[in-house]
GROMACS .gro file of C-alpha atoms in nm:
model
   69
    1ASN     CA    1   1.383   0.887   0.204
    2ARG     CA    2   1.270   0.611  -0.046
    3ARG     CA    3   1.511   0.742  -0.263
    4LEU     CA    4   1.817   0.776  -0.017
    5TRP     CA    5   1.766   0.415   0.072
    6THR     CA    6   1.740   0.287  -0.287
    7ILE     CA    7   2.072   0.452  -0.316
    8ILE     CA    8   2.239   0.321   0.005
    9ALA     CA    9   2.109  -0.030  -0.077
   10SER     CA   10   2.256  -0.025  -0.429
   11ASP     CA   11   2.580   0.097  -0.301
   12VAL     CA   12   2.606  -0.144  -0.045
   13SER     CA   13   2.505  -0.419  -0.273
   14ASP     CA   14   2.816  -0.361  -0.491
   15ALA     CA   15   3.111  -0.604  -0.456
   16ASP     CA   16   3.367  -0.293  -0.471
   17ASN     CA   17   3.196  -0.129  -0.172
   18GLY     CA   18   3.470  -0.102   0.090
   19LEU     CA   19   3.258  -0.128   0.407
   20PRO     CA   20   3.278  -0.436   0.615
   21LYS     CA   21   3.035  -0.709   0.488
   22GLN     CA   22   2.830  -0.735   0.781
   23LEU     CA   23   2.783  -0.353   0.800
   24ARG     CA   24   2.670  -0.374   0.445
   25ALA     CA   25   2.425  -0.646   0.523
   26GLN     CA   26   2.279  -0.441   0.795
   27LEU     CA   27   2.230  -0.129   0.587
   28PHE     CA   28   2.088  -0.337   0.319
   29TYR     CA   29   1.807  -0.475   0.574
   30LEU     CA   30   1.740  -0.138   0.687
   31ALA     CA   31   1.686  -0.018   0.326
   32GLU     CA   32   1.452  -0.299   0.282
   33PHE     CA   33   1.257  -0.225   0.600
   34THR     CA   34   1.240   0.161   0.516
   35THR     CA   35   1.095   0.079   0.189
   36LEU     CA   36   0.834  -0.145   0.304
   37HIS     CA   37   0.755   0.089   0.612
   38THR     CA   38   0.738   0.386   0.374
   39GLY     CA   39   0.486   0.209   0.169
   40ARG     CA   40   0.279   0.160   0.491
   41VAL     CA   41   0.314   0.499   0.629
   42LEU     CA   42   0.210   0.658   0.282
   43ALA     CA   43  -0.081   0.421   0.287
   44GLY     CA   44  -0.173   0.572   0.625
   45SER     CA   45  -0.128   0.240   0.813
   46ALA     CA   46   0.174   0.306   0.972
   47SER     CA   47   0.364   0.600   1.176
   48VAL     CA   48   0.665   0.773   1.035
   49ASP     CA   49   0.853   0.739   1.407
   50ALA     CA   50   1.054   0.436   1.303
   51LEU     CA   51   1.171   0.595   0.997
   52ILE     CA   52   1.281   0.917   1.169
   53ASP     CA   53   1.433   0.681   1.442
   54ILE     CA   54   1.630   0.488   1.177
   55ASN     CA   55   1.753   0.796   1.001
   56ALA     CA   56   1.831   0.969   1.339
   57ALA     CA   57   2.061   0.659   1.432
   58VAL     CA   58   2.232   0.642   1.097
   59MET     CA   59   2.328   1.013   1.105
   60ALA     CA   60   2.450   0.980   1.438
   61GLY     CA   61   2.677   0.696   1.360
   62LEU     CA   62   2.813   0.906   1.049
   63ARG     CA   63   2.876   1.190   1.295
   64THR     CA   64   3.070   0.972   1.527
   65GLN     CA   65   3.255   0.815   1.251
   66ARG     CA   66   3.357   1.149   1.092
   67ALA     CA   67   3.461   1.276   1.444
   68ALA     CA   68   3.676   0.959   1.468
   69ALA     CA   69   3.856   1.032   1.143
   0.00000   0.00000   0.00000
């Protein structure tokens, strides 16, 4: 999960990324959050639930986008 979100953060940081600027910023924020929260989960001080919710929401959004295309 951490590797995936690191890749996403890198991709949306690229000025050549074709996504709208606001969406890129939101995805970057989620990448930062997931990196920090994953550390807390691995340390045993947080639940994995937030990470599952974020990933499920992103996957659902991607499915919606694909169906609309």
